Coordinates of C-alpha atoms and ligand atoms in Angstrom, one line a residue:
M27 CA 0.0 0.0 0.0
R28 CA 1.0 3.6 -0.2
R29 CA 3.3 3.9 2.8
R30 CA 2.7 7.6 3.1
E31 CA -1.1 7.1 3.4
F32 CA -0.6 4.3 5.9
L33 CA 1.4 6.6 8.1
K34 CA -1.0 9.5 7.6
L35 CA -4.0 7.4 8.6
G36 CA -2.3 6.2 11.7
V37 CA -1.5 9.8 12.8
V38 CA -4.7 11.4 11.8
A39 CA -7.1 8.9 13.2
G40 CA -6.6 8.3 16.9
G41 CA -7.6 4.8 17.8
T42 CA -7.3 3.5 14.3
V43 CA -5.6 0.3 13.6
L44 CA -5.0 -1.0 10.1
L45 CA -5.2 -4.8 9.9
G46 CA -2.3 -6.6 8.4
G47 CA 0.8 -5.1 6.8
T48 CA 1.7 -4.3 3.3
A49 CA -0.8 -5.6 0.7
R50 CA -2.7 -3.3 -1.6
F51 CA -6.4 -2.8 -2.1
G52 CA -7.9 -4.3 1.0
I53 CA -7.1 -8.0 0.7
L54 CA -5.2 -8.2 3.9
V55 CA -5.6 -11.2 6.1
A56 CA -5.1 -10.7 9.8
A57 CA -5.0 -13.4 12.4
P58 CA -8.4 -13.7 14.1
N59 CA -6.8 -13.0 17.5
E60 CA -5.9 -9.5 16.2
I61 CA -9.5 -8.6 15.4
P62 CA -11.4 -6.9 18.2
S63 CA -14.5 -8.6 19.5
V64 CA -17.4 -7.0 21.4
D65 CA -19.7 -8.7 23.9
R66 CA -22.8 -6.9 22.6
L67 CA -23.8 -4.8 19.7
V68 CA -27.0 -2.7 19.8
L69 CA -27.8 -1.7 16.2
T70 CA -30.4 1.0 15.6
N71 CA -31.9 1.5 12.2
L72 CA -32.2 5.3 12.7
V73 CA -33.6 6.1 9.2
D74 CA -34.8 3.7 6.6
N75 CA -37.2 3.6 3.6
V76 CA -40.0 1.9 5.6
Y77 CA -41.6 2.4 9.0
D78 CA -43.7 -0.7 9.9
I79 CA -44.9 -0.8 13.4
F80 CA -46.4 -4.3 12.9
A81 CA -43.1 -5.9 11.8
K82 CA -42.3 -8.8 14.1
G83 CA -40.2 -8.0 17.1
G84 CA -39.3 -9.4 20.5
K85 CA -36.9 -12.3 21.1
I86 CA -36.1 -13.9 17.8
G87 CA -33.7 -16.8 18.4
N88 CA -30.7 -15.3 20.2
V89 CA -31.3 -11.7 19.2
T90 CA -33.7 -9.1 20.6
V91 CA -35.6 -6.9 18.2
T92 CA -37.3 -3.8 19.6
R93 CA -39.7 -2.0 17.3
S94 CA -40.9 1.6 17.6
T95 CA -44.6 1.9 18.0
L96 CA -46.9 4.8 17.5
P97 CA -47.4 7.5 18.5
F98 CA -44.0 8.2 20.0
P99 CA -41.1 5.8 20.5
Y100 CA -39.5 5.2 23.9
G101 CA -41.6 7.9 25.6
S102 CA -40.1 10.6 23.3
D103 CA -42.0 13.6 21.9
A104 CA -40.8 13.1 18.3
M105 CA -42.6 11.0 15.8
L106 CA -40.1 9.0 13.6
L107 CA -39.8 9.9 9.9
S108 CA -39.0 7.6 7.0
E109 CA -37.5 8.5 3.7
H110 CA -35.3 7.1 0.9
G111 CA -32.1 7.1 3.0
L112 CA -30.2 5.2 5.6
A113 CA -28.6 5.9 8.9
Y114 CA -27.5 3.8 11.8
H115 CA -26.5 4.2 15.4
L116 CA -24.1 1.4 16.5
Q117 CA -23.5 1.0 20.2
S118 CA -21.1 -1.7 21.3
F119 CA -19.9 -3.0 24.6
R120 CA -16.8 -4.9 25.7
G121 CA -16.6 -5.4 29.4
D122 CA -17.0 -2.0 30.9
E123 CA -16.1 -0.2 27.7
E124 CA -18.9 1.3 25.6
K125 CA -18.4 2.8 22.1
Q126 CA -20.8 4.6 19.8
I127 CA -20.5 5.0 16.1
L128 CA -22.8 6.8 13.7
L129 CA -22.8 5.1 10.2
D130 CA -24.4 7.1 7.4
F131 CA -26.6 10.1 7.7
A132 CA -29.9 9.7 5.8
L133 CA -31.1 12.0 3.0
T134 CA -32.3 15.0 4.8
P135 CA -31.1 16.8 7.9
R136 CA -34.7 17.2 9.1
T137 CA -35.4 13.4 9.2
L138 CA -32.1 12.6 10.7
T139 CA -32.2 15.2 13.4
N140 CA -35.8 14.3 14.2
N141 CA -35.0 10.6 14.5
Y142 CA -31.9 11.2 16.7
Q143 CA -34.3 13.0 19.0
G144 CA -37.0 10.4 18.8
L145 CA -34.6 7.5 19.4
R146 CA -32.6 9.4 22.0
V147 CA -29.4 9.3 20.2
D148 CA -27.0 12.1 21.0
P149 CA -24.3 12.6 18.3
S150 CA -22.0 14.2 20.8
N151 CA -21.5 10.7 22.4
A152 CA -20.1 9.4 19.1
D153 CA -16.6 7.9 19.2
A154 CA -16.4 7.8 15.4
L155 CA -18.4 8.5 12.3
I156 CA -18.4 6.3 9.1
I157 CA -19.7 7.3 5.7
S158 CA -20.2 4.3 3.4
H159 CA -20.1 6.1 0.1
G160 CA -20.8 9.4 -1.6
H161 CA -24.5 9.2 -2.4
V162 CA -26.7 11.9 -0.9
D163 CA -29.2 9.4 0.6
H164 CA -26.4 8.4 2.9
Y165 CA -24.7 11.7 3.7
G166 CA -27.6 14.1 3.5
G167 CA -27.6 15.0 7.2
L168 CA -23.9 14.9 7.8
L169 CA -23.0 18.5 7.4
D170 CA -25.7 19.4 9.9
V171 CA -24.4 16.8 12.3
A172 CA -20.9 18.3 11.9
R173 CA -22.2 21.8 12.5
S174 CA -24.1 20.7 15.6
L175 CA -21.0 19.0 17.0
Q176 CA -18.8 22.0 16.8
G177 CA -17.4 22.5 20.3
R178 CA -19.3 19.4 21.5
A179 CA -17.7 16.5 19.8
K180 CA -15.3 14.1 21.5
P181 CA -11.7 15.2 20.9
G182 CA -10.3 14.1 17.5
L183 CA -13.7 12.9 16.2
T184 CA -13.0 11.3 12.9
L185 CA -15.1 10.5 9.9
Y186 CA -14.0 7.3 8.1
A187 CA -14.5 7.2 4.3
G188 CA -13.6 4.3 2.1
G189 CA -11.8 6.3 -0.5
R190 CA -11.3 9.7 -2.1
D191 CA -14.1 9.1 -4.5
T192 CA -16.5 9.4 -1.6
F193 CA -16.0 13.2 -2.1
C194 CA -16.7 13.3 -5.9
H195 CA -19.9 14.5 -7.6
R196 CA -22.3 11.7 -8.2
W197 CA -25.0 11.4 -10.9
V198 CA -27.6 8.9 -12.2
V199 CA -28.4 8.9 -15.9
Q200 CA -31.9 7.7 -16.6
P201 CA -32.8 5.6 -19.7
D202 CA -34.3 8.8 -21.3
G203 CA -30.9 10.5 -20.8
K204 CA -32.0 12.7 -18.0
Q205 CA -29.3 13.3 -15.4
L206 CA -30.2 13.2 -11.7
D207 CA -27.9 14.9 -9.3
Y208 CA -26.9 12.5 -6.6
G209 CA -24.8 15.0 -4.7
E210 CA -21.3 15.9 -3.7
L211 CA -20.1 15.5 -0.2
K212 CA -17.5 18.3 0.3
R213 CA -14.6 17.2 2.5
D214 CA -13.4 20.7 3.2
Q215 CA -16.8 21.7 4.6
L216 CA -16.6 18.8 7.0
E217 CA -13.1 19.7 8.0
T218 CA -14.0 23.4 8.4
R219 CA -16.6 22.2 10.9
G220 CA -14.0 20.4 12.9
L221 CA -14.3 16.8 11.8
K222 CA -11.1 14.9 10.9
V223 CA -11.5 12.8 7.8
A224 CA -9.6 9.5 7.3
L225 CA -9.5 7.4 4.2
A226 CA -9.8 3.8 5.3
E227 CA -8.9 2.2 1.9
E228 CA -7.6 -0.9 3.7
P229 CA -9.4 -2.9 6.4
T230 CA -9.5 -0.7 9.5
V231 CA -10.4 -1.0 13.1
V232 CA -12.6 1.9 14.1
A233 CA -12.9 3.1 17.8
G234 CA -11.3 -0.2 18.9
H235 CA -14.6 -2.1 18.3
A236 CA -15.7 -2.0 14.7
I237 CA -14.0 -3.1 11.5
T238 CA -14.3 -1.5 8.1
S239 CA -13.7 -3.5 4.9
G240 CA -11.5 -1.2 3.0
H241 CA -11.8 -1.5 -0.8
I242 CA -14.1 -4.4 -1.6
P243 CA -12.6 -6.7 -4.4
R244 CA -15.2 -7.8 -6.9
I245 CA -15.0 -11.6 -6.8
T246 CA -18.5 -12.7 -7.8
D247 CA -19.5 -12.9 -11.5
F248 CA -23.1 -11.8 -10.9
E249 CA -22.9 -8.7 -8.8
M250 CA -22.4 -5.3 -10.4
S251 CA -22.3 -1.6 -9.8
P252 CA -25.5 0.1 -10.9
P253 CA -25.3 0.7 -14.6
A254 CA -26.9 4.1 -14.4
A255 CA -24.5 5.5 -11.8
R256 CA -22.0 8.1 -12.9
L257 CA -19.1 10.0 -11.3
E258 CA -18.2 13.5 -12.5
A259 CA -14.5 13.7 -13.5
G260 CA -12.5 16.4 -11.9
A261 CA -9.4 18.2 -13.1
T262 CA -6.2 16.1 -13.6
G263 CA -4.4 15.7 -10.4
S264 CA -7.5 16.4 -8.3
A265 CA -9.2 14.0 -6.0
C266 CA -11.8 13.2 -8.6
E267 CA -9.8 12.9 -11.8
S268 CA -11.3 10.3 -14.0
T269 CA -8.8 7.5 -13.4
F270 CA -8.0 7.6 -9.8
H271 CA -10.9 5.5 -8.5
F272 CA -10.0 2.5 -10.6
P273 CA -7.2 0.3 -9.2
P274 CA -4.0 1.0 -11.1
G275 CA -3.3 -1.3 -14.0
T276 CA -7.0 -2.3 -14.5
V277 CA -8.9 0.4 -16.3
K278 CA -7.8 3.7 -17.9
I279 CA -10.6 6.1 -18.5
E280 CA -9.8 9.3 -20.4
A281 CA -12.2 12.0 -19.5
K282 CA -12.3 15.8 -19.4
P283 CA -13.3 17.6 -16.2
G284 CA -17.1 17.6 -16.1
D285 CA -17.5 14.4 -18.1
L286 CA -19.6 11.7 -16.5
V287 CA -17.8 8.4 -16.2
K288 CA -19.1 5.1 -15.1
D289 CA -19.1 4.9 -11.3
I290 CA -17.7 1.7 -9.9
F291 CA -17.8 2.9 -6.3
W292 CA -14.2 2.0 -5.7
G293 CA -14.2 3.5 -2.3
E294 CA -17.5 2.2 -1.0
H295 CA -16.9 0.2 2.2
A296 CA -18.8 -2.0 4.6
T297 CA -18.7 -2.0 8.4
A298 CA -18.6 -5.1 10.7
Y299 CA -18.4 -6.3 14.3
N300 CA -17.1 -9.5 15.6
V301 CA -19.6 -10.4 18.3
K302 CA -18.3 -12.7 20.9
D303 CA -19.6 -16.3 20.6
R304 CA -21.8 -15.3 17.7
G305 CA -19.6 -14.3 14.8
L306 CA -19.6 -11.4 12.3
V307 CA -22.3 -8.8 11.9
V308 CA -21.7 -7.3 8.5
I309 CA -23.4 -4.0 7.8
S310 CA -23.7 -2.8 4.3
S311 CA -25.2 0.6 3.4
C312 CA -26.1 0.7 -0.3
G313 CA -24.2 -2.4 -1.4
H314 CA -23.0 -1.1 -4.8
A315 CA -19.9 -3.3 -4.4
G316 CA -22.2 -6.4 -4.0
I317 CA -23.4 -7.8 -0.7
I318 CA -21.7 -11.1 -1.3
N319 CA -18.4 -9.4 -2.2
S320 CA -18.8 -7.3 0.9
V321 CA -19.3 -10.3 3.2
R322 CA -16.5 -12.2 1.6
Q323 CA -14.1 -9.2 2.0
I324 CA -14.9 -8.9 5.7
Q325 CA -14.4 -12.7 6.2
K326 CA -11.1 -12.6 4.4
S327 CA -9.7 -9.5 6.0
T328 CA -10.7 -10.7 9.5
G329 CA -9.9 -14.4 9.0
I330 CA -13.3 -15.1 10.6
E331 CA -15.7 -17.4 8.7
K332 CA -18.8 -17.4 10.9
V333 CA -21.3 -14.8 9.9
H334 CA -24.0 -14.1 12.5
A335 CA -25.9 -11.5 10.5
V336 CA -25.9 -9.6 7.2
V337 CA -27.6 -6.2 7.6
G338 CA -28.2 -3.3 5.3
G339 CA -29.0 -2.0 1.8
W340 CA -27.9 -4.6 -0.8
H341 CA -29.1 -2.6 -3.9
L342 CA -31.0 -5.4 -5.5
A343 CA -34.3 -3.6 -5.9
P344 CA -33.6 -2.5 -9.5
Y345 CA -31.9 -5.7 -10.6
P346 CA -33.3 -8.7 -12.5
D347 CA -34.7 -11.8 -10.7
E348 CA -31.7 -13.9 -11.8
I349 CA -29.2 -11.7 -9.9
I350 CA -31.5 -11.8 -6.8
A351 CA -31.7 -15.6 -7.0
K352 CA -27.9 -15.9 -7.3
T353 CA -27.4 -13.6 -4.3
V354 CA -29.9 -15.5 -2.2
E355 CA -28.1 -18.8 -3.2
A356 CA -24.8 -17.3 -2.1
L357 CA -26.3 -16.1 1.1
K358 CA -27.5 -19.6 1.8
E359 CA -24.0 -20.9 1.3
I360 CA -22.6 -18.3 3.7
N361 CA -25.4 -19.3 6.1
P362 CA -25.7 -16.4 8.5
D363 CA -28.0 -16.7 11.4
Y364 CA -29.9 -13.6 10.4
L365 CA -30.6 -11.5 7.4
I366 CA -31.9 -7.9 7.8
P367 CA -32.4 -6.5 4.3
M368 CA -32.9 -2.7 4.3
H369 CA -33.2 0.4 2.2
C370 CA -32.5 -0.5 -1.4
T371 CA -32.7 -4.3 -1.1
G372 CA -36.2 -4.4 -2.3
F373 CA -39.4 -6.4 -1.9
R374 CA -38.5 -9.3 -4.3
T375 CA -35.3 -10.1 -2.3
M376 CA -37.2 -10.0 1.0
M377 CA -39.8 -12.4 -0.6
A378 CA -37.0 -14.7 -1.8
I379 CA -35.5 -14.8 1.7
E380 CA -38.9 -15.5 3.2
R381 CA -39.3 -18.4 0.8
E382 CA -35.8 -19.8 1.2
M383 CA -34.7 -19.0 4.7
P384 CA -37.8 -17.7 6.6
Q385 CA -36.3 -18.3 10.0
K386 CA -33.4 -16.0 9.2
L387 CA -35.4 -13.0 8.0
I388 CA -35.8 -9.9 10.3
L389 CA -37.8 -7.2 8.5
P390 CA -36.4 -3.7 8.4
S391 CA -38.2 -0.7 9.8
T392 CA -37.1 2.8 10.8
G393 CA -36.5 2.9 14.6
T394 CA -35.8 -0.9 15.0
R395 CA -33.1 -1.8 17.5
V396 CA -31.5 -5.2 17.3
V397 CA -29.3 -6.5 20.1
F398 CA -26.7 -9.0 19.1
G399 CA -24.7 -10.9 21.7
G400 CA -25.2 -11.6 25.4
Ligands
FE2_520 FE1 -25.9 4.5 -3.2
FE2_521 FE1 -28.7 4.3 -0.9

């Protein structure tokens, strides 16, 4: 890997540990005893596309699922809001130590702020922030969070991004040629508001409890980045020049600044926890790298095979049935204890899981809290 970046990350991001040593592009393998474990993980689905108060909750096998019910959750005075977006609160415990991580930040500040209040999540307790990729339905509330944390954040609070392309301008080109602006997260605006930004291009331990995947190698032959997704090329030498987000030696794209090039989401990363006596909880956000690729990368980089749960957006909603079927088959092979398909996963995939592995399915809903571990 780039030695200078390795050192920079170690200095910038207090509490960060990169797994392994010298390999490039996130295919490091660390001994399982180097991977942190947690006794318990409380995962809150802060914002999601659906809000279903009748989704099954309670004790499901060895996890506890708490649903928000109307009118106000947990005695709060804020009604939860749903939108096309995703945000998580991740609270983990190891012995007496507790850590909190905010992963992704919904589409709108209004929804995110409202649901923080409704679910009694205080961003100033965060030990780290993670952004999965540079689409606005995942970073929409982040600038507001950074603003609200000025002077209140824990010292050195760091946002972990999976690559420089997180901060490039994103577009979606529709079949009729219409271009939809999918946003541009501006790194300097975050830093101006006091956040440190670290590029976790390799597998990285965050806040001593969580693990990020680093770049996710594409190893399946059926998963793909969304064909309509585009990245706006920046000036040569800038963070968004057209070639930088492709691994060197693989693809060379010539483009002028302002051109829209195919977006392969090189820097999208997944987050995971190693829950004691249960296994990995793998959390994807939009899954443009492929949910199977994501799980496999976490398994490989941690050296841990057992997957307790696969959570998140898997971006299968717009894809053909054949890809959904292959993904579900691959999930059966991985054999997690639980599957929690959120956000952009889509109804057909949920139905396929319900058909094939009904005992593993936990339905998503804004406000849901799942407790993994003892
Ligand atoms: Fe996305
Ligand atoms: Fe998304």
